[in-house]
CSV table of C-alpha atoms in Angstrom, one decimal:
chain,number,residue,atom,x,y,z
U,3,MET,CA,5.3,18.3,-6.1
U,4,SER,CA,7.6,16.1,-8.3
U,5,HIS,CA,7.0,15.4,-11.9
U,6,SER,CA,6.1,11.7,-11.1
U,7,ASP,CA,3.6,12.9,-8.4
U,8,GLU,CA,2.0,15.3,-10.9
U,9,GLN,CA,1.6,12.4,-13.3
U,10,LEU,CA,0.1,10.2,-10.6
U,11,GLN,CA,-2.3,13.0,-9.7
U,12,SER,CA,-3.4,13.3,-13.3
U,13,VAL,CA,-3.9,9.6,-13.5
U,14,LEU,CA,-5.9,9.7,-10.2
U,15,GLU,CA,-8.2,12.4,-11.6
U,16,THR,CA,-8.8,10.3,-14.8
U,17,LEU,CA,-9.5,7.2,-12.7
U,18,GLU,CA,-12.0,9.1,-10.6
U,19,GLU,CA,-13.8,10.3,-13.7
U,20,CYS,CA,-14.0,6.8,-15.0
U,21,ARG,CA,-15.4,5.6,-11.7
U,22,ARG,CA,-18.1,8.2,-11.8
U,23,ALA,CA,-19.0,7.2,-15.3
U,24,LEU,CA,-19.2,3.6,-14.3
U,25,HIS,CA,-21.5,4.5,-11.4
U,26,GLU,CA,-23.7,6.4,-13.8
U,27,CYS,CA,-23.9,3.4,-16.1
U,28,ASN,CA,-24.8,1.2,-13.1
U,29,SER,CA,-21.6,-0.8,-13.4
U,30,ARG,CA,-21.2,-1.1,-9.7
U,31,GLU,CA,-18.8,-4.0,-9.6
U,32,SER,CA,-16.5,-2.4,-12.1
U,33,ALA,CA,-16.6,0.9,-10.2
U,34,GLU,CA,-15.7,-0.9,-7.0
U,35,MET,CA,-12.7,-2.6,-8.6
U,36,LEU,CA,-11.6,0.8,-9.9
U,37,SER,CA,-11.9,2.1,-6.3
U,38,ILE,CA,-9.2,-0.3,-5.3
U,39,VAL,CA,-6.9,1.0,-8.0
U,40,ILE,CA,-7.7,4.6,-6.9
U,41,LEU,CA,-6.8,3.6,-3.3
U,42,ASP,CA,-3.5,2.2,-4.6
U,43,VAL,CA,-2.6,5.4,-6.5
U,44,ARG,CA,-3.5,7.6,-3.5
U,45,MET,CA,-1.4,5.4,-1.2
U,46,LYS,CA,1.6,5.9,-3.6
U,47,LEU,CA,1.0,9.7,-3.6
U,48,LYS,CA,0.9,9.9,0.2
U,49,GLY,CA,3.8,7.5,0.7
U,50,ILE,CA,1.7,4.8,2.5
U,51,ASP,CA,2.8,1.2,2.0
U,52,SER,CA,0.8,-2.0,2.3
U,53,ALA,CA,2.1,-2.7,5.8
U,54,ASP,CA,0.8,0.7,7.0
U,55,LEU,CA,-2.6,0.0,5.5
U,56,LYS,CA,-2.7,-3.5,7.1
U,57,ALA,CA,-1.8,-2.0,10.5
U,58,LEU,CA,-4.5,0.6,10.2
U,59,CYS,CA,-7.1,-2.1,9.2
U,60,ASP,CA,-6.0,-4.3,12.0
U,61,GLU,CA,-6.4,-1.5,14.5
U,62,MET,CA,-9.8,-0.6,13.2
U,63,LEU,CA,-10.9,-4.2,13.5
U,64,ARG,CA,-9.7,-4.4,17.1
U,65,ASN,CA,-11.6,-1.2,17.9
U,66,ALA,CA,-14.7,-2.4,16.3
U,67,MET,CA,-14.6,-5.7,18.2
U,68,SER,CA,-14.1,-4.0,21.5
U,69,GLU,CA,-16.9,-1.5,21.2
U,70,PRO,CA,-20.4,-2.6,21.8
U,71,PRO,CA,-22.7,-2.1,18.8
U,72,THR,CA,-24.8,1.1,19.1
U,73,PRO,CA,-28.4,0.8,18.1
U,74,SER,CA,-29.4,3.0,15.2
U,75,LYS,CA,-31.8,5.9,15.8
U,76,GLN,CA,-34.5,4.0,13.8
U,77,THR,CA,-34.4,1.0,16.1
U,78,GLN,CA,-34.5,3.1,19.2
U,79,ASP,CA,-37.5,5.2,18.0
U,80,GLN,CA,-39.7,2.6,16.3
U,81,PRO,CA,-39.9,-1.1,15.6
U,82,ARG,CA,-38.1,-2.3,12.4
U,83,ARG,CA,-40.1,-2.4,9.3
U,84,PRO,CA,-40.2,-5.8,7.5
U,85,LEU,CA,-37.7,-6.1,4.6
U,86,LEU,CA,-40.3,-7.9,2.4
U,87,ARG,CA,-44.0,-7.3,2.2
U,88,VAL,CA,-46.6,-9.7,0.8
U,89,VAL,CA,-48.8,-8.1,-1.8
U,90,LYS,CA,-52.0,-9.7,-2.9
């Protein structure tokens, strides 16, 4: 592992600690934004460029569109519970 890769790995570990702390503080939006930064650093470490990521996402979308949705176990076994309930 090169020196710059070691530095990136150290930065990645720090970013992941920060993300965990944000989750614990219920700062969900900030944690999600930090996840994007973490993805970018991981891509740099693995040598993946944006074109590769876009190609992967496009392929996953094509696969998702061509597969019929599979019902979840809950909907197969029992009727769905209402999302909201009126309480008097």
